[in-house]
Amino acid sequence: MSSLLTMKMITNGLGLTREEPQPKTSQSIPRAFAPKPKTMSKAIPTSVSAVRIDKERSNSVQTSEMMMPISSSPKTHFGSGGQHRSGSLGTPSSPKMNFGSLSLSDPQPRVLHPLGSGELKLLLLENISQEAVKSFKDNGFQVDFHSKSLSEDELVAKIGGYHAIGIRSKTKITARVLNAAAKLLVIGCFCIGTNQVDLDGAAKAGIPVFNSPFSNSRSVAELVISEIIALSRQIIDRANEMRQGTWNKVSKGCWEIRGKTLGIIGYGHIGSQLSVLAEAFGMRVLYYDVMNIMPLGSASQVNTLHDLLTNSDFVTLHVPELPETTNMISTSQFQSMKDGSYLINNARGKVVDIPALVVALKTKKLAGCAVDVFPSEPGANGPNTFTNDLNKWASELQSLPNVIMTPHIGGSTEEAQRMIGFEVSSALTRYLTYGSTMGAVNFPEVDLRPIGADQIDFVRVCHAHKNEPGVLRQVNEALSQFNVEKQYSDSKGDVAYLMADISGVNDQDLIDLQDRISKTRSNIITRLLS
């Protein structure tokens, strides 16, 4: 599994080359495990409280930085998923959060509520963690929980009444769904990936998208280790034979993983954790990434994907699904791999050309593979759901020996789902109640210090708008009759986001202020929290 990245061409750079001790070999060892003498060179408000209009694309940029942001966006790479930002949720009257710059001497933060809104409604799909459901309810949100995903037609019919939605990987938030989401303020992806959401469309509608870029990293890394061992010992085939009453005790083609080389494509949260685990088993680790990354332990970065494939006994992918990574492992890449090597894909279903994988297995180029993700996956659990009707090569892959196929369970552990539920529910609650967009994958990241409990006449303005000249002048004119306590604005592409805390505001001022800002030509959505 992985997340967004900025694709760059990796260039040759200075690196260190060291001699590796050569293990004893015999002629009976196949080429897949032949040692290499050297490592490679390293180189939820109602319409009263949230007003939005149609957007147009603009290339103009204008930002205001009257206050330094609490944190900055991390760089992304092949395996990157973003920064770890944690918080804790409390009761509706006093949600407990991590506010970044908030110190022990600061006053207790005041709970904010959208102007004129009733109860905020959340739609949670795909059996999201019950801890997340409880957190939302404890914070006063109305929650509709469903254990399955919804189709596009079902979402279009249902989403219009909700201010937030939480999904995993099966539910698709398309442009058509967004057009039907009249009240939608925020989307939570309770997983690493966000390719199931129209991120640009959501941003232009003023809807930030949050995910959990790291919480299931350990679970996926442990699954890969288990698959490496299972493939090298042909455990799945022997187990299936025993279930059919066949005793087949063999050692031919079964290997220890100690001393073998693991090649990791994408050295982010998952890849780096996997690197440490593999070295603990005595494996030599190479990795390839589009950015130069400091290795953990004794791992070595290689300059090209070809270098990794030709020197690895096991190859595992941990990259996002992007145009640049679609079918990145296909016929030519299989030809570059060692004879008798193994492929593991727990990343995204479209990064491996499955028909080419089938050919590589049938010709014995590969000795086995493990696949946890597929180009098309069933929308629900059940028998007869993964067939040729879904993927035309399904039965052919199922029939091959030493092939491990699992139903996208890389992050499906109790620990991972609990952490994902906590992280994403915290991010959604911070946005809905405080306006913070820190950690959003498609939106400017903006945050302000919390309003203190004793600051009764303070109001927070949250204004998403088109990124074009003259917007801040119009907004500041609207705010000029009040005392602006703090303000920060940032932009990302065609969308900008401003937060401002003002004081000396009465009830009539709130209505007039929201009406004035929401009628500016660049307005996408304006929320007032008080």
Coordinates of C-alpha atoms in Angstrom, one line a residue:
M1 CA 0.0 0.0 0.0
S2 CA 1.2 3.6 -0.5
S3 CA 0.2 7.0 -1.2
L4 CA 0.6 10.1 -3.3
L5 CA 4.1 10.9 -4.7
T6 CA 5.8 13.5 -6.9
M7 CA 7.4 11.5 -9.7
K8 CA 10.9 12.5 -10.5
M9 CA 13.6 11.1 -12.7
I10 CA 16.3 9.6 -10.4
T11 CA 19.8 10.6 -11.4
N12 CA 23.1 8.9 -10.7
G13 CA 24.9 10.5 -7.7
L14 CA 27.8 9.9 -5.4
G15 CA 27.5 6.8 -3.4
L16 CA 29.5 4.2 -1.5
T17 CA 30.3 0.8 -2.8
R18 CA 31.5 -1.8 -0.4
E19 CA 32.5 -5.5 -0.6
E20 CA 30.0 -8.0 0.8
P21 CA 31.2 -11.2 2.3
Q22 CA 30.4 -14.0 -0.1
P23 CA 28.4 -17.0 1.3
K24 CA 29.4 -20.5 0.4
T25 CA 27.6 -21.7 -2.6
S26 CA 27.2 -25.0 -4.5
Q27 CA 26.2 -25.8 -8.0
S28 CA 22.8 -27.0 -6.8
I29 CA 21.7 -23.4 -5.9
P30 CA 19.7 -21.8 -8.7
R31 CA 20.5 -18.5 -10.2
A32 CA 17.8 -16.8 -8.2
F33 CA 19.9 -17.3 -5.0
A34 CA 23.4 -16.9 -6.5
P35 CA 25.3 -14.3 -4.4
K36 CA 26.4 -10.9 -5.8
P37 CA 29.9 -9.7 -5.0
K38 CA 28.9 -6.0 -4.5
T39 CA 26.0 -4.0 -3.5
M40 CA 24.7 -1.4 -6.0
S41 CA 25.7 2.2 -5.7
K42 CA 23.6 4.3 -3.4
A43 CA 23.0 7.2 -4.8
I44 CA -21.4 20.1 9.2
P45 CA -23.2 22.9 8.7
T46 CA -26.5 23.6 6.9
S47 CA -26.9 26.0 4.0
V48 CA -27.1 28.8 6.5
S49 CA -23.6 28.2 7.8
A50 CA -21.8 27.0 4.6
V51 CA -22.3 28.8 1.3
R52 CA -20.6 27.5 -1.8
I53 CA -20.7 28.5 -5.5
D54 CA -19.4 26.9 -8.8
K55 CA -15.7 27.2 -9.3
E56 CA -13.5 28.1 -12.3
R57 CA -9.9 27.2 -12.8
S58 CA -7.4 30.0 -12.3
N59 CA -3.6 30.1 -12.4
S60 CA -3.3 33.3 -10.4
V61 CA -1.8 33.0 -6.9
Q62 CA -2.3 35.1 -3.8
T63 CA -1.6 34.2 -0.2
S64 CA -1.4 35.9 3.1
E65 CA 0.9 34.8 5.8
M66 CA 0.1 37.0 8.8
M67 CA 0.8 34.0 11.0
M68 CA 3.3 31.2 10.6
P69 CA 1.7 27.7 10.0
I70 CA 2.0 25.2 12.7
S71 CA 3.6 22.6 10.5
S72 CA 4.6 22.2 6.9
S73 CA 3.7 19.7 4.2
P74 CA 6.1 16.7 3.9
K75 CA 7.9 15.8 0.7
T76 CA 6.4 12.8 -1.0
H77 CA 8.1 9.9 -2.7
F78 CA 7.4 6.4 -3.9
G79 CA 6.4 5.1 -0.5
S80 CA 5.5 8.3 1.2
G81 CA 2.3 8.8 3.0
G82 CA 2.6 12.1 4.9
Q83 CA 3.4 13.1 8.4
H84 CA 2.2 11.6 11.6
R85 CA -0.2 14.0 13.3
S86 CA -1.9 12.6 16.3
G87 CA -4.7 13.8 18.6
S88 CA -7.3 12.4 20.9
L89 CA -11.0 12.8 20.9
G90 CA -13.0 13.5 24.1
T91 CA -16.6 14.4 24.9
P92 CA -18.8 16.7 22.9
S93 CA -18.4 19.5 25.4
S94 CA -14.6 19.3 25.4
P95 CA -12.9 17.4 22.6
K96 CA -9.3 16.8 23.3
M97 CA -7.0 17.5 20.5
N98 CA -3.3 18.0 19.6
F99 CA -3.2 21.6 18.5
G100 CA 0.4 21.8 17.6
S101 CA 1.4 25.2 19.1
L102 CA -0.9 24.9 22.1
S103 CA 1.2 24.8 25.4
L104 CA 0.4 23.9 28.9
S105 CA 0.0 27.5 29.8
D106 CA -2.6 28.2 27.1
P107 CA -6.3 28.4 28.2
Q108 CA -8.6 25.5 27.7
P109 CA -9.8 25.6 24.0
R110 CA -13.5 26.5 23.5
V111 CA -15.7 24.1 21.5
L112 CA -16.8 25.8 18.3
H113 CA -20.1 25.2 16.5
P114 CA -21.0 26.1 12.9
L115 CA -23.3 29.1 12.6
G116 CA -26.9 28.2 12.2
S117 CA -26.4 24.5 11.8
G118 CA -28.1 21.6 13.6
E119 CA -26.6 18.3 14.2
L120 CA -23.9 17.3 11.7
K121 CA -24.5 14.0 9.9
L122 CA -21.8 11.6 9.0
L123 CA -22.0 8.6 6.6
L124 CA -19.5 5.8 7.5
L125 CA -19.1 2.9 5.0
E126 CA -17.1 -0.3 4.7
N127 CA -17.2 -1.4 8.3
I128 CA -15.0 1.4 9.6
S129 CA -13.6 0.8 13.1
Q130 CA -16.2 1.0 15.9
E131 CA -13.7 3.2 17.9
A132 CA -14.0 5.8 15.2
V133 CA -17.8 5.5 15.3
K134 CA -17.8 6.0 19.1
S135 CA -15.5 9.0 18.8
F136 CA -17.8 10.7 16.3
K137 CA -20.8 10.1 18.5
D138 CA -19.0 11.3 21.6
N139 CA -18.3 14.5 19.8
G140 CA -22.0 15.1 19.1
F141 CA -22.2 14.0 15.5
Q142 CA -25.1 11.9 14.1
V143 CA -23.6 8.8 12.5
D144 CA -25.1 6.4 9.9
F145 CA -22.9 3.2 9.9
H146 CA -22.9 0.6 7.0
S147 CA -20.7 -2.4 6.9
K148 CA -20.5 -2.5 3.0
S149 CA -19.6 -0.1 0.3
L150 CA -22.2 1.7 -1.8
S151 CA -22.3 1.9 -5.6
E152 CA -22.1 5.2 -7.4
D153 CA -25.9 5.2 -7.9
E154 CA -26.5 4.5 -4.3
L155 CA -24.2 7.2 -3.2
V156 CA -25.7 9.8 -5.5
A157 CA -29.1 9.0 -4.0
K158 CA -27.9 9.1 -0.4
I159 CA -25.1 11.5 0.0
G160 CA -27.1 14.8 -0.3
G161 CA -28.1 14.8 3.3
Y162 CA -24.6 14.3 4.9
H163 CA -21.9 16.7 5.9
A164 CA -19.1 14.2 6.0
I165 CA -18.4 10.7 4.7
G166 CA -15.9 8.0 5.8
I167 CA -14.8 5.3 3.3
R168 CA -12.1 2.7 2.8
S169 CA -10.8 1.5 -0.6
K170 CA -13.9 0.1 -2.3
T171 CA -16.2 3.1 -2.3
K172 CA -15.6 5.5 -5.2
I173 CA -16.2 9.2 -4.7
T174 CA -16.5 10.4 -8.3
A175 CA -17.4 13.7 -9.9
R176 CA -21.0 12.6 -10.2
V177 CA -21.1 11.8 -6.5
L178 CA -19.5 15.2 -5.6
N179 CA -22.1 17.0 -7.7
A180 CA -24.9 15.3 -5.7
A181 CA -23.2 16.1 -2.3
A182 CA -24.9 19.5 -1.6
K183 CA -23.9 19.6 2.1
L184 CA -20.7 17.6 2.0
L185 CA -17.8 19.3 3.9
V186 CA -15.1 16.7 4.3
I187 CA -14.1 13.2 3.2
G188 CA -12.2 10.7 5.3
C189 CA -10.3 7.8 3.7
F190 CA -9.8 5.2 6.5
C191 CA -6.8 3.7 4.6
I192 CA -3.6 4.8 3.0
G193 CA -4.7 5.3 -0.6
T194 CA -6.9 8.1 -1.9
N195 CA -7.1 7.1 -5.6
Q196 CA -10.7 6.1 -5.0
V197 CA -11.6 9.8 -4.6
D198 CA -11.7 12.5 -7.3
L199 CA -9.2 14.7 -5.3
D200 CA -9.1 17.6 -7.7
G201 CA -12.9 17.7 -7.9
A202 CA -13.2 17.6 -4.1
A203 CA -10.7 20.4 -3.7
K204 CA -12.5 22.6 -6.2
A205 CA -15.7 22.0 -4.3
G206 CA -14.0 23.1 -1.1
I207 CA -13.9 19.6 0.4
P208 CA -10.6 18.5 2.0
V209 CA -9.7 14.8 1.9
F210 CA -7.9 13.1 4.9
N211 CA -6.3 9.7 5.0
S212 CA -4.1 7.6 7.3
P213 CA -0.7 7.4 5.6
F214 CA 1.1 5.3 8.1
S215 CA -1.1 3.5 10.6
N216 CA -1.2 0.1 8.8
S217 CA 2.5 0.1 7.8
R218 CA 3.5 -2.5 10.3
S219 CA 0.6 -4.8 9.4
V220 CA 1.5 -4.7 5.7
A221 CA 5.3 -5.2 6.4
E222 CA 4.5 -8.3 8.6
L223 CA 2.3 -9.7 5.9
V224 CA 5.2 -9.4 3.4
I225 CA 7.6 -11.2 5.7
S226 CA 5.1 -14.0 6.1
E227 CA 4.6 -14.3 2.4
I228 CA 8.4 -14.4 1.7
I229 CA 8.7 -17.4 4.1
A230 CA 5.6 -19.1 2.7
L231 CA 6.7 -18.8 -0.9
S232 CA 10.3 -19.9 -0.2
R233 CA 8.9 -23.0 1.6
Q234 CA 5.9 -23.6 -0.7
I235 CA 3.7 -23.7 2.5
I236 CA 0.4 -22.9 0.7
D237 CA 0.7 -25.8 -1.7
R238 CA 1.7 -28.3 1.1
A239 CA -1.2 -27.0 3.3
N240 CA -3.7 -27.4 0.5
E241 CA -2.4 -31.0 -0.3
M242 CA -2.8 -32.0 3.4
R243 CA -6.4 -30.7 3.3
Q244 CA -7.0 -33.0 0.4
G245 CA -5.4 -36.0 2.2
T246 CA -2.1 -35.9 0.3
W247 CA 1.2 -36.4 2.2
N248 CA 3.9 -34.7 0.2
K249 CA 7.1 -34.2 2.2
V250 CA 9.6 -32.5 -0.1
S251 CA 12.6 -30.2 0.1
K252 CA 13.3 -29.5 -3.5
G253 CA 12.8 -25.9 -4.4
C254 CA 12.4 -24.9 -0.7
W255 CA 14.9 -22.4 0.7
E256 CA 15.8 -20.5 3.8
I257 CA 15.4 -16.8 3.4
R258 CA 18.6 -16.1 5.4
G259 CA 21.3 -14.7 3.0
K260 CA 18.8 -14.0 0.2
T261 CA 18.3 -10.5 -1.3
L262 CA 15.0 -8.6 -0.9
G263 CA 14.4 -5.8 -3.4
I264 CA 11.9 -3.2 -2.2
I265 CA 10.3 -0.8 -4.7
G266 CA 9.1 2.2 -2.8
Y267 CA 11.0 3.0 0.5
G268 CA 8.4 4.8 2.4
H269 CA 6.6 4.0 5.7
I270 CA 6.0 0.4 4.7
G271 CA 9.1 -0.3 2.7
S272 CA 11.4 1.1 5.4
Q273 CA 9.8 -1.0 8.2
L274 CA 9.9 -4.0 6.0
S275 CA 13.6 -3.4 5.4
V276 CA 14.3 -3.6 9.2
L277 CA 12.3 -6.8 9.6
A278 CA 14.0 -8.4 6.6
E279 CA 17.5 -7.7 7.9
A280 CA 16.5 -9.3 11.3
F281 CA 15.9 -12.5 9.3
G282 CA 19.4 -12.2 7.8
M283 CA 18.3 -10.9 4.4
R284 CA 20.3 -8.5 2.3
V285 CA 18.1 -5.5 1.4
L286 CA 18.1 -3.3 -1.8
Y287 CA 15.6 -0.6 -2.5
Y288 CA 14.6 1.6 -5.3
D289 CA 12.8 5.0 -5.0
V290 CA 12.4 8.1 -7.1
M291 CA 14.0 10.1 -4.3
N292 CA 17.3 9.6 -2.6
I293 CA 16.4 8.4 0.9
M294 CA 18.6 7.5 3.9
P295 CA 18.5 3.8 4.5
L296 CA 17.7 2.1 7.7
G297 CA 20.2 -0.5 8.9
S298 CA 22.4 -1.9 6.2
A299 CA 20.0 -1.5 3.2
S300 CA 21.4 -0.1 0.0
Q301 CA 19.6 2.2 -2.5
V302 CA 20.0 1.3 -6.2
N303 CA 20.0 3.8 -9.1
T304 CA 17.5 2.1 -11.4
L305 CA 14.6 -0.3 -11.2
H306 CA 16.6 -2.6 -13.5
D307 CA 19.4 -2.8 -11.0
L308 CA 17.0 -3.9 -8.3
L309 CA 15.3 -6.5 -10.4
T310 CA 18.5 -8.2 -11.6
N311 CA 19.9 -8.5 -8.1
S312 CA 16.9 -9.5 -6.0
D313 CA 15.6 -13.0 -5.1
F314 CA 12.4 -11.5 -3.8
V315 CA 10.8 -8.3 -5.2
T316 CA 8.1 -6.5 -3.3
L317 CA 6.1 -3.4 -4.4
H318 CA 5.0 -0.5 -2.1
V319 CA 4.1 2.3 -4.5
P320 CA 0.8 4.3 -5.1
E321 CA -1.4 3.8 -8.1
L322 CA -0.5 6.6 -10.6
P323 CA -0.2 6.9 -14.4
E324 CA 3.5 6.5 -13.9
T325 CA 3.2 3.3 -11.9
T326 CA 0.5 1.5 -13.9
N327 CA 1.9 -1.8 -15.1
M328 CA 5.4 -0.8 -13.9
I329 CA 6.1 -4.5 -13.6
S330 CA 5.3 -6.1 -17.0
T331 CA 6.9 -8.4 -19.5
S332 CA 10.3 -6.6 -19.8
Q333 CA 10.6 -6.3 -16.1
F334 CA 9.9 -10.0 -15.5
Q335 CA 12.6 -10.8 -18.1
S336 CA 15.0 -8.7 -16.0
M337 CA 14.3 -10.6 -12.8
K338 CA 16.4 -13.6 -11.8
D339 CA 15.3 -17.1 -12.9
G340 CA 13.4 -18.7 -10.0
S341 CA 12.8 -15.4 -8.1
Y342 CA 9.5 -14.3 -6.5
L343 CA 7.2 -11.3 -6.8
I344 CA 5.0 -9.8 -4.0
N345 CA 2.4 -7.1 -4.6
N346 CA 0.6 -5.6 -1.6
A347 CA 0.5 -2.1 -3.1
R348 CA -2.1 -1.4 -5.8
G349 CA -3.7 -3.8 -8.2
K350 CA -2.8 -2.0 -11.4
V351 CA 1.0 -1.7 -10.8
V352 CA 1.6 -5.3 -12.0
D353 CA 0.6 -6.6 -15.4
I354 CA -1.2 -9.8 -14.2
P355 CA -1.4 -11.5 -17.6
A356 CA 2.4 -11.0 -18.0
L357 CA 2.8 -12.4 -14.4
V358 CA 0.8 -15.5 -15.4
V359 CA 3.2 -16.0 -18.4
A360 CA 6.3 -15.6 -16.1
L361 CA 4.9 -18.2 -13.7
K362 CA 4.0 -20.7 -16.4
T363 CA 7.4 -20.5 -18.0
K364 CA 9.1 -20.9 -14.6
K365 CA 10.8 -17.6 -14.8
L366 CA 9.3 -16.9 -11.4
A367 CA 9.1 -19.6 -8.7
G368 CA 6.0 -18.1 -7.1
C369 CA 4.2 -14.9 -6.3
A370 CA 1.9 -13.3 -3.6
V371 CA -0.8 -10.9 -4.7
D372 CA -3.0 -9.1 -2.2
V373 CA -4.4 -6.4 -4.5
F374 CA -6.1 -6.7 -7.9
P375 CA -7.2 -4.3 -10.7
S376 CA -10.9 -5.1 -10.0
E377 CA -12.0 -6.2 -6.6
P378 CA -15.4 -7.4 -5.3
G379 CA -17.6 -4.8 -3.5
A380 CA -18.5 -7.2 -0.7
N381 CA -17.3 -10.5 0.9
G382 CA -18.9 -13.7 -0.2
P383 CA -18.5 -16.9 -2.3
N384 CA -18.2 -16.7 -6.1
T385 CA -17.3 -13.0 -6.0
F386 CA -13.7 -13.3 -7.4
T387 CA -14.2 -14.9 -10.8
N388 CA -13.4 -14.4 -14.5
D389 CA -16.4 -12.1 -14.7
L390 CA -14.4 -9.6 -12.5
N391 CA -10.9 -10.3 -13.8
K392 CA -10.7 -12.4 -17.0
W393 CA -7.5 -14.1 -15.9
A394 CA -8.7 -15.0 -12.3
S395 CA -9.1 -18.8 -12.8
E396 CA -5.8 -19.0 -14.6
L397 CA -3.9 -17.4 -11.8
Q398 CA -5.8 -19.5 -9.2
S399 CA -4.7 -22.7 -10.9
L400 CA -0.9 -22.0 -10.8
P401 CA 1.3 -23.6 -8.1
N402 CA 3.0 -21.6 -5.3
V403 CA 0.7 -18.6 -5.8
I404 CA -0.6 -16.8 -2.7
M405 CA -3.8 -14.8 -3.4
T406 CA -5.4 -12.8 -0.5
P407 CA -8.4 -10.5 -0.5
H408 CA -6.7 -7.1 0.1
I409 CA -5.9 -7.8 3.8
G410 CA -2.6 -6.1 4.0
G411 CA -3.9 -3.6 6.6
S412 CA -6.6 -5.8 8.0
T413 CA -5.5 -6.2 11.6
E414 CA -7.3 -5.1 14.7
E415 CA -4.3 -2.8 15.6
A416 CA -4.1 -1.2 12.2
Q417 CA -7.9 -0.5 11.9
R418 CA -8.0 0.9 15.4
M419 CA -5.1 3.3 14.7
I420 CA -6.6 4.3 11.3
G421 CA -10.0 4.9 12.9
F422 CA -8.4 7.1 15.5
E423 CA -6.2 9.1 13.2
V424 CA -8.8 9.8 10.5
S425 CA -11.7 10.5 12.9
S426 CA -9.4 13.0 14.7
A427 CA -8.7 14.8 11.5
L428 CA -12.3 15.0 10.5
T429 CA -13.4 16.2 13.9
R430 CA -10.6 18.9 13.9
Y431 CA -11.8 20.2 10.6
L432 CA -15.5 20.1 11.3
T433 CA -15.2 21.8 14.7
Y434 CA -12.0 23.9 14.4
G435 CA -11.4 24.3 10.7
S436 CA -8.0 22.8 10.7
T437 CA -6.9 21.2 7.4
M438 CA -3.5 19.9 8.6
G439 CA -2.9 16.5 7.0
A440 CA -5.3 17.0 4.0
V441 CA -4.0 15.4 0.8
N442 CA -5.7 17.7 -1.7
F443 CA -6.2 21.0 0.2
P444 CA -4.0 23.8 1.5
E445 CA -2.8 22.9 5.1
V446 CA -3.9 25.7 7.4
D447 CA -4.3 25.8 11.2
L448 CA -4.7 28.4 14.0
R449 CA -4.2 28.3 17.7
P450 CA -7.4 27.3 19.4
I451 CA -9.8 30.0 20.7
G452 CA -9.7 30.0 24.5
A453 CA -12.7 29.1 26.6
D454 CA -12.7 32.6 28.1
Q455 CA -12.8 34.3 24.7
I456 CA -16.5 34.4 24.5
D457 CA -17.0 37.0 21.7
F458 CA -14.4 35.3 19.3
V459 CA -15.5 33.9 16.0
R460 CA -13.5 31.7 13.5
V461 CA -13.8 32.4 9.8
C462 CA -13.0 29.5 7.5
H463 CA -13.1 30.6 3.9
A464 CA -12.2 28.4 0.9
H465 CA -12.0 30.3 -2.3
K466 CA -10.5 30.3 -5.8
N467 CA -6.9 31.1 -5.9
E468 CA -7.0 34.4 -7.8
P469 CA -5.9 38.0 -7.2
G470 CA -7.9 40.4 -5.1
V471 CA -9.6 37.8 -2.8
L472 CA -7.7 38.8 0.4
R473 CA -8.5 42.5 -0.2
Q474 CA -12.2 41.7 -0.3
V475 CA -12.1 39.5 2.7
N476 CA -10.1 41.9 4.8
E477 CA -12.5 44.7 3.9
A478 CA -15.3 42.5 5.2
L479 CA -13.3 41.9 8.4
S480 CA -12.2 45.5 8.8
Q481 CA -14.9 46.5 11.4
F482 CA -13.7 43.7 13.7
N483 CA -10.4 43.1 15.6
V484 CA -8.6 40.3 13.7
E485 CA -6.8 38.4 16.4
K486 CA -5.0 36.0 14.1
Q487 CA -5.1 35.1 10.4
Y488 CA -3.4 32.7 8.0
S489 CA -3.9 31.8 4.4
D490 CA -2.4 29.3 2.0
S491 CA -3.0 27.9 -1.5
K492 CA -2.7 24.7 -3.4
G493 CA -3.2 24.7 -7.1
D494 CA -6.5 26.4 -8.0
V495 CA -7.8 26.5 -4.4
A496 CA -6.9 28.7 -1.4
Y497 CA -8.0 28.5 2.2
L498 CA -8.1 31.3 4.8
M499 CA -8.7 31.1 8.5
A500 CA -9.1 34.1 10.7
D501 CA -10.2 34.6 14.4
I502 CA -12.0 37.9 15.0
S503 CA -13.4 39.4 18.2
G504 CA -16.1 41.8 19.2
V505 CA -18.8 40.1 17.1
N506 CA -22.5 39.9 17.9
D507 CA -25.2 37.6 16.5
Q508 CA -26.3 40.1 13.8
D509 CA -22.7 40.7 12.8
L510 CA -22.3 36.9 12.2
I511 CA -25.1 36.8 9.7
D512 CA -24.0 39.9 7.9
L513 CA -20.4 38.9 7.8
Q514 CA -21.1 35.4 6.4
D515 CA -23.5 36.9 3.8
R516 CA -20.9 39.4 2.7
I517 CA -17.9 37.0 2.4
S518 CA -20.0 34.3 0.7
K519 CA -21.1 36.7 -2.0
T520 CA -17.5 37.5 -3.1
R521 CA -16.8 36.4 -6.7
S522 CA -14.2 33.8 -5.7
N523 CA -16.1 32.1 -2.8
I524 CA -16.2 28.3 -2.8
I525 CA -17.4 27.8 0.8
T526 CA -17.5 30.0 3.9
R527 CA -18.0 28.7 7.4
L528 CA -18.3 30.7 10.6
L529 CA -17.5 28.8 13.8
S530 CA -18.5 30.3 17.1

